[in-house]
XYZ file of C-alpha atoms in Angstrom:
456
model
C 97.645 3.975 -48.507
C 96.185 4.837 -44.547
C 95.931 8.298 -43.337
C 98.811 7.496 -40.674
C 101.368 6.833 -43.319
C 101.388 10.284 -44.622
C 102.178 11.389 -41.379
C 106.279 10.579 -41.524
C 107.563 13.193 -42.962
C 105.750 15.274 -40.391
C 108.518 15.411 -38.247
C 109.910 18.098 -40.732
C 108.200 20.460 -38.594
C 110.967 20.328 -35.933
C 113.125 21.252 -38.631
C 110.984 25.255 -39.093
C 112.380 25.495 -35.761
C 115.581 25.879 -35.861
C 116.358 29.027 -37.891
C 114.193 30.542 -35.509
C 116.257 29.836 -33.127
C 119.556 29.680 -34.262
C 119.300 33.462 -35.949
C 118.275 34.663 -31.815
C 121.700 32.988 -30.566
C 123.010 34.643 -33.802
C 122.574 38.619 -33.515
C 126.438 39.791 -32.866
C 128.244 41.216 -36.031
C 124.417 41.259 -37.618
C 124.852 37.667 -38.368
C 120.772 36.436 -37.375
C 119.649 39.062 -40.046
C 121.704 38.063 -42.510
C 121.598 34.605 -42.277
C 117.418 34.861 -42.555
C 118.338 37.240 -44.826
C 120.089 34.601 -47.505
C 117.484 32.268 -45.865
C 114.375 33.869 -47.717
C 115.813 34.846 -50.328
C 116.903 31.335 -51.364
C 113.786 30.230 -50.654
C 111.912 32.760 -52.952
C 114.866 31.669 -56.203
C 114.517 28.056 -55.545
C 110.526 28.170 -55.568
C 110.824 29.146 -58.846
C 112.391 26.411 -61.038
C 113.808 23.769 -58.432
C 110.325 21.920 -57.443
C 109.291 20.744 -60.321
C 112.090 20.092 -61.448
C 113.074 17.906 -58.307
C 109.728 16.259 -57.779
C 108.509 14.683 -61.270
C 112.310 13.289 -61.176
C 112.566 12.015 -57.142
C 109.515 11.902 -56.336
C 107.654 13.119 -53.530
C 109.604 11.016 -50.888
C 112.696 11.419 -51.614
C 112.614 15.066 -52.345
C 111.068 14.937 -48.952
C 114.518 13.302 -48.319
C 116.700 15.151 -49.791
C 115.128 18.792 -49.256
C 115.289 17.743 -45.113
C 118.713 17.144 -45.622
C 119.088 20.905 -46.020
C 117.658 22.045 -43.587
C 120.514 18.931 -41.227
C 122.909 20.548 -43.233
C 122.137 24.473 -41.202
C 122.871 23.126 -37.542
C 125.427 21.688 -38.736
C 126.904 25.475 -38.928
C 125.256 26.341 -36.021
C 128.146 24.256 -34.360
C 130.554 26.815 -35.230
C 128.380 30.326 -36.091
C 130.583 32.470 -38.487
C 129.919 33.839 -41.521
C 132.149 30.721 -43.532
C 129.895 28.494 -41.978
C 126.279 30.618 -41.854
C 125.834 32.305 -44.831
C 126.548 29.000 -47.619
C 124.373 26.221 -44.557
C 121.836 29.587 -45.299
C 121.465 29.088 -49.154
C 121.371 25.443 -48.886
C 118.145 25.871 -45.948
C 117.074 28.170 -48.702
C 117.308 25.516 -51.621
C 115.937 22.811 -50.073
C 112.927 25.083 -48.714
C 111.310 25.110 -51.602
C 111.006 21.092 -52.646
C 110.444 20.046 -49.153
C 106.906 22.257 -49.051
C 106.236 21.556 -52.105
C 106.530 18.086 -52.074
C 104.668 17.899 -49.007
C 102.057 19.679 -49.999
C 101.942 17.574 -53.232
C 102.081 14.055 -51.545
C 98.566 15.065 -49.018
C 97.239 16.369 -51.830
C 97.804 12.656 -54.214
C 97.053 11.115 -50.820
C 93.995 12.650 -50.216
C 92.504 12.154 -53.731
C 93.772 8.613 -53.750
C 91.856 8.139 -49.951
C 88.350 9.139 -51.168
C 88.427 7.248 -54.040
C 88.486 4.413 -51.603
C 86.268 5.717 -49.054
C 83.919 7.281 -51.960
C 84.650 10.644 -50.267
C 84.985 14.300 -51.554
C 88.070 14.008 -52.450
C 88.726 18.445 -50.991
C 87.215 16.970 -47.466
C 89.798 14.560 -47.242
C 92.540 17.268 -48.474
C 92.036 19.436 -45.685
C 91.646 16.667 -43.328
C 94.823 15.443 -44.367
C 96.225 18.982 -43.547
C 94.616 19.319 -41.342
C 96.020 16.733 -39.592
C 100.214 17.979 -40.799
C 99.468 21.370 -39.442
C 98.323 20.180 -36.011
C 101.603 18.457 -35.813
C 103.523 21.531 -38.134
C 102.464 23.874 -36.442
C 103.781 21.476 -31.732
C 106.841 23.019 -33.602
C 106.993 26.193 -31.839
C 106.108 24.414 -27.822
C 108.344 21.773 -28.736
C 110.643 24.452 -30.139
C 110.856 27.211 -27.209
C 110.163 24.365 -24.897
C 113.660 22.684 -26.329
C 115.562 25.518 -25.812
C 113.702 27.054 -22.380
C 114.846 23.577 -21.080
C 118.237 24.028 -22.095
C 119.144 27.184 -21.385
C 117.412 27.005 -17.988
C 115.494 30.095 -16.245
C 116.824 33.891 -16.747
C 118.745 34.797 -13.940
C 119.148 38.462 -14.856
C 115.439 39.950 -15.138
C 115.743 43.314 -13.652
C 112.934 45.550 -13.751
C 110.873 47.932 -16.628
C 110.753 51.032 -16.545
C 107.764 53.094 -16.655
C 108.991 55.674 -19.118
C 109.334 52.150 -21.687
C 106.002 51.101 -20.399
C 103.931 54.248 -21.807
C 105.635 53.489 -25.905
C 104.697 50.119 -25.473
C 102.566 48.945 -28.465
C 101.365 51.034 -30.924
C 101.414 54.582 -28.910
C 104.777 54.545 -30.019
C 106.888 53.689 -32.694
C 108.362 50.912 -31.944
C 111.889 50.902 -33.356
C 114.283 51.157 -30.485
C 113.121 48.508 -27.792
C 115.388 47.505 -24.818
C 115.216 43.625 -24.579
C 115.114 44.005 -20.363
C 115.912 40.082 -19.462
C 119.168 38.079 -20.080
C 119.964 38.746 -24.264
C 123.555 37.927 -23.681
C 124.442 35.308 -25.547
C 124.798 31.878 -23.552
C 127.459 29.646 -23.093
C 128.790 27.772 -25.162
C 128.621 24.116 -24.431
C 124.940 25.397 -23.736
C 124.489 26.125 -27.294
C 126.218 22.924 -29.056
C 124.377 20.631 -26.573
C 121.321 22.395 -28.665
C 122.122 22.202 -32.007
C 122.937 18.726 -31.214
C 119.403 18.502 -30.499
C 118.344 20.392 -33.125
C 120.853 18.047 -35.976
C 119.806 14.518 -32.914
C 115.903 15.328 -34.480
C 116.387 16.040 -38.017
C 119.036 13.038 -38.810
C 115.898 11.356 -36.852
C 113.396 12.416 -38.944
C 115.224 11.662 -42.381
C 115.422 8.489 -41.204
C 111.892 8.333 -40.233
C 110.453 9.253 -43.433
C 113.796 7.412 -45.517
C 111.768 3.972 -44.021
C 108.554 4.045 -43.558
C 106.578 6.452 -46.081
C 105.212 5.456 -49.494
C 106.941 6.257 -52.373
C 103.439 6.929 -53.624
C 104.580 8.429 -56.756
C 107.351 6.524 -57.816
C 105.880 5.241 -60.889
C 104.894 8.509 -62.252
C 108.863 9.751 -61.216
C 109.845 6.710 -62.994
C 107.612 7.365 -66.435
C 109.122 10.747 -66.208
C 112.627 10.333 -66.006
C 112.347 7.532 -68.957
C 109.894 10.268 -71.606
C 112.087 13.400 -73.472
C 110.185 15.920 -72.249
C 111.683 19.076 -72.837
C 114.083 20.960 -69.507
C 112.849 23.953 -69.833
C 109.303 22.665 -70.193
C 109.522 21.134 -66.765
C 112.002 24.356 -65.880
C 109.194 27.650 -66.065
C 106.969 25.225 -64.744
C 105.891 27.580 -61.680
C 105.881 30.981 -63.992
C 104.253 29.109 -66.440
C 100.871 28.288 -64.634
C 100.850 32.140 -63.956
C 98.939 32.246 -67.111
C 95.923 30.820 -65.054
C 94.075 33.626 -64.069
C 92.967 32.159 -60.648
C 96.218 31.415 -59.231
C 97.262 35.248 -60.506
C 93.996 35.860 -58.286
C 95.662 34.388 -54.268
C 98.394 35.651 -54.422
C 96.593 38.337 -52.189
C 95.622 35.961 -49.580
C 99.386 33.885 -50.466
C 101.143 36.522 -49.476
C 98.967 37.638 -46.423
C 100.095 34.046 -45.139
C 103.830 35.280 -44.790
C 102.768 38.787 -43.909
C 100.553 37.867 -41.479
C 103.502 35.763 -39.296
C 106.053 37.769 -39.674
C 103.863 40.408 -37.817
C 103.137 37.971 -34.577
C 106.319 36.880 -34.169
C 108.073 39.862 -35.393
C 106.776 42.854 -34.690
C 103.983 41.634 -31.351
C 107.232 39.696 -30.039
C 109.229 43.024 -29.956
C 107.069 45.851 -29.743
C 104.080 44.216 -27.320
C 106.082 41.078 -25.310
C 109.160 42.124 -24.808
C 108.701 45.552 -24.284
C 106.124 45.364 -21.507
C 107.426 41.974 -20.019
C 110.836 41.081 -21.173
C 112.374 38.856 -23.513
C 111.450 35.947 -21.165
C 108.331 35.509 -22.489
C 108.834 35.495 -25.312
C 108.855 32.089 -25.736
C 106.438 31.284 -23.498
C 104.089 34.016 -25.945
C 104.564 31.660 -28.909
C 104.405 28.803 -27.000
C 100.983 29.591 -26.720
C 100.665 30.355 -30.246
C 101.936 27.702 -31.903
C 99.272 25.442 -28.628
C 96.411 26.868 -30.271
C 97.571 26.682 -33.344
C 97.799 23.220 -33.445
C 95.225 21.840 -32.078
C 93.008 24.819 -34.377
C 94.092 23.231 -37.354
C 93.359 19.726 -36.624
C 89.638 20.560 -36.030
C 89.286 22.652 -38.727
C 90.363 20.182 -40.585
C 87.078 18.347 -39.488
C 85.066 21.243 -39.442
C 85.729 22.010 -43.525
C 83.924 19.246 -44.433
C 80.208 20.928 -43.178
C 81.442 23.982 -43.238
C 82.978 24.628 -46.571
C 85.680 26.682 -46.575
C 84.488 30.498 -47.382
C 82.858 30.608 -44.064
C 86.276 29.184 -42.218
C 88.324 32.101 -44.518
C 85.688 34.595 -43.261
C 86.001 33.559 -38.910
C 89.976 33.561 -40.067
C 89.750 37.752 -40.872
C 87.283 38.509 -38.754
C 89.662 37.363 -35.988
C 92.061 38.910 -37.363
C 90.455 42.214 -38.070
C 89.761 42.335 -34.314
C 93.215 41.695 -32.995
C 94.546 44.459 -35.828
C 92.207 46.976 -34.440
C 91.848 46.502 -30.566
C 96.095 45.744 -30.913
C 96.174 50.024 -32.924
C 94.315 51.164 -29.434
C 95.505 48.587 -26.775
C 97.742 49.261 -24.308
C 100.403 47.095 -22.964
C 101.200 46.754 -19.183
C 102.168 43.713 -16.746
C 99.801 43.851 -14.717
C 97.649 42.478 -18.103
C 98.833 39.440 -18.113
C 96.635 37.613 -19.855
C 95.993 39.768 -22.431
C 99.489 39.330 -23.551
C 98.257 35.155 -24.785
C 94.998 36.223 -25.562
C 95.842 38.305 -28.372
C 98.799 35.353 -29.608
C 95.899 32.620 -29.004
C 93.502 34.427 -31.215
C 95.891 34.731 -34.168
C 96.734 30.787 -34.060
C 93.181 30.248 -34.494
C 93.585 32.304 -38.272
C 96.789 31.579 -38.741
C 95.143 27.882 -38.872
C 92.714 27.886 -40.428
C 95.221 30.409 -43.152
C 97.488 27.604 -43.592
C 95.338 24.397 -43.917
C 92.458 26.066 -45.668
C 94.842 27.580 -48.280
C 96.973 24.689 -49.201
C 94.396 22.541 -49.610
C 92.485 24.982 -51.628
C 95.879 24.753 -53.415
C 96.102 21.415 -54.183
C 92.175 21.029 -54.980
C 92.620 24.093 -58.008
C 95.746 22.455 -59.334
C 95.084 18.669 -59.548
C 97.349 17.917 -62.520
C 99.908 21.177 -61.836
C 100.640 19.965 -57.782
C 104.417 21.226 -58.062
C 104.006 23.638 -59.932
C 101.162 25.326 -57.732
C 103.277 24.649 -54.692
C 105.650 26.264 -55.092
C 104.226 29.393 -56.017
C 102.911 29.242 -52.952
C 105.975 29.089 -51.219
C 107.033 32.267 -53.493
C 104.499 34.352 -53.260
C 104.085 33.472 -49.194
C 108.171 33.861 -48.994
C 107.837 36.993 -50.653
C 105.250 38.460 -47.787
C 108.013 37.542 -45.140
C 110.420 39.225 -47.453
C 108.702 42.929 -47.851
C 107.403 42.823 -44.077
C 111.135 41.303 -43.135
C 112.017 44.992 -45.126
C 109.550 47.546 -44.273
C 110.668 46.381 -39.920
C 113.964 48.433 -39.657
C 111.373 51.610 -40.595
C 108.949 52.133 -40.951
C 106.992 52.262 -37.497
C 104.440 49.306 -35.424
C 101.205 51.066 -36.488
C 102.112 51.749 -40.198
C 103.551 48.036 -39.941
C 99.798 47.381 -38.249
C 97.838 49.411 -40.652
C 99.957 47.284 -43.958
C 99.177 43.794 -42.453
C 95.105 44.960 -42.374
C 95.570 46.624 -46.428
C 96.395 43.007 -47.445
C 94.375 40.868 -45.869
C 91.138 43.873 -47.124
C 91.970 43.074 -50.668
C 92.899 39.613 -49.964
C 88.767 39.714 -48.544
C 87.764 40.951 -52.247
C 90.079 38.365 -54.101
C 89.896 35.682 -53.058
C 86.022 35.339 -52.970
C 86.406 35.742 -56.538
C 88.108 32.148 -57.019
C 85.417 30.424 -54.693
C 82.655 31.334 -56.614
C 83.940 30.730 -59.349
C 85.074 27.395 -58.269
C 82.188 26.474 -56.829
C 80.281 26.840 -60.005
C 82.777 25.323 -62.138
C 84.900 22.564 -59.339
C 88.070 21.443 -61.099
C 87.871 17.130 -61.245
C 90.420 15.183 -59.558
C 92.372 12.731 -60.960
C 91.395 9.515 -60.603
C 92.478 7.217 -58.342
C 94.593 5.892 -61.050
C 96.241 8.093 -62.068
C 98.645 7.033 -58.555
C 98.960 3.655 -57.099
C 100.828 2.928 -54.443
C 104.702 1.120 -55.523
C 103.783 -1.942 -53.343
C 100.042 -2.218 -55.391
C 102.607 -2.368 -58.405
C 104.770 -4.750 -57.524
C 102.141 -7.369 -56.503
C 99.723 -6.887 -59.502
C 103.308 -7.214 -61.456
C 104.298 -10.811 -59.890
C 100.176 -11.507 -60.561
C 100.890 -10.570 -64.328
C 104.193 -12.972 -64.368
C 102.083 -15.644 -62.673
C 99.754 -16.436 -64.792
C 102.250 -15.968 -67.812
C 104.211 -19.278 -66.437
C 100.840 -21.101 -66.351
């Protein structure tokens, strides 16, 4: 199987940006906040049960197709936003979120091991490379999403000067719970909203068609065998929780939750208390484009570099970069005259996040090759829990304490992760052999050859 075949489902990354933009469009009456809350709650619930059931019965490919359709339904709900359209579609999106992520990660792990066996390479190196390619495209959604919305909504014509009193309260100098969003914060014309949401729906449908038509059904035979087996339903239903008996997974929980904490801090707290406060809301899109570009480029860079350095040095680099940024953000007093500095932090944060995302996902695939579905379901569940906790305290804790919380989780991660890495170094996990996963086209060809030989 060629490496590019697994990239067919990368258009699903475009769908992730829909949630952020559409939630901002529906801030009135708290619908945006409620919608995000329901999405993350549904993701946690779906992580507990759905991924192993769907992947083992449908296979990775069709799990991805069904889950992407759940994301598109949320875009349809935003055509006529209201409580009766947003909340149900938010539930549907959340239920599809974890199976989509787990199936994607499982697919990358399987294809990486298969390709490594064919090329006589180390499986972990190829898996890291594949995750680097995926996150290169996935993280670029921050660029294309903000660019698409900016082009459709046009330039802000209601920008006003930010008074000095607010500039003095930006950053960690003030609590940061009440930041006035200077700039155009009114809802755009409905026609423009329909144009944007319609574009999202078009991209989503195109992504589904690309996956359904072009993505190889790499685990078709395994899914068929599972459907024909007599394995008890409860065994698959509780696979996510059963894997928590493995001490390695439990030890990786702080690392996984930190991924949620650090992403939510940049997209929520940094954009509000630094960018919006000192520059205005119209700069948020540009800052997030910088983050996405840095994250995207670093993802493919570190995906390749991991084979030469290993995971541990890259994780150390990410931790030191985040640590430096957190300390700097505690003391930095943002001002509009320091425009370049506002982009330095998201660029560095994107570098770190590229490592957290690519290497953590690859690590899960390497450590749990026989329980991939349950392992990636756990990853999504604990990462989403980190998002939910950060989202919960964002409305009542001061910015300084939020930085300390992110720092504390980072310190715990720096203590627990090396334990797993050291054990894996001493007792490497054996990957599943190439023969365990055959491309369904190869299986069909092999069956035809057997039939021909039988006739002869």
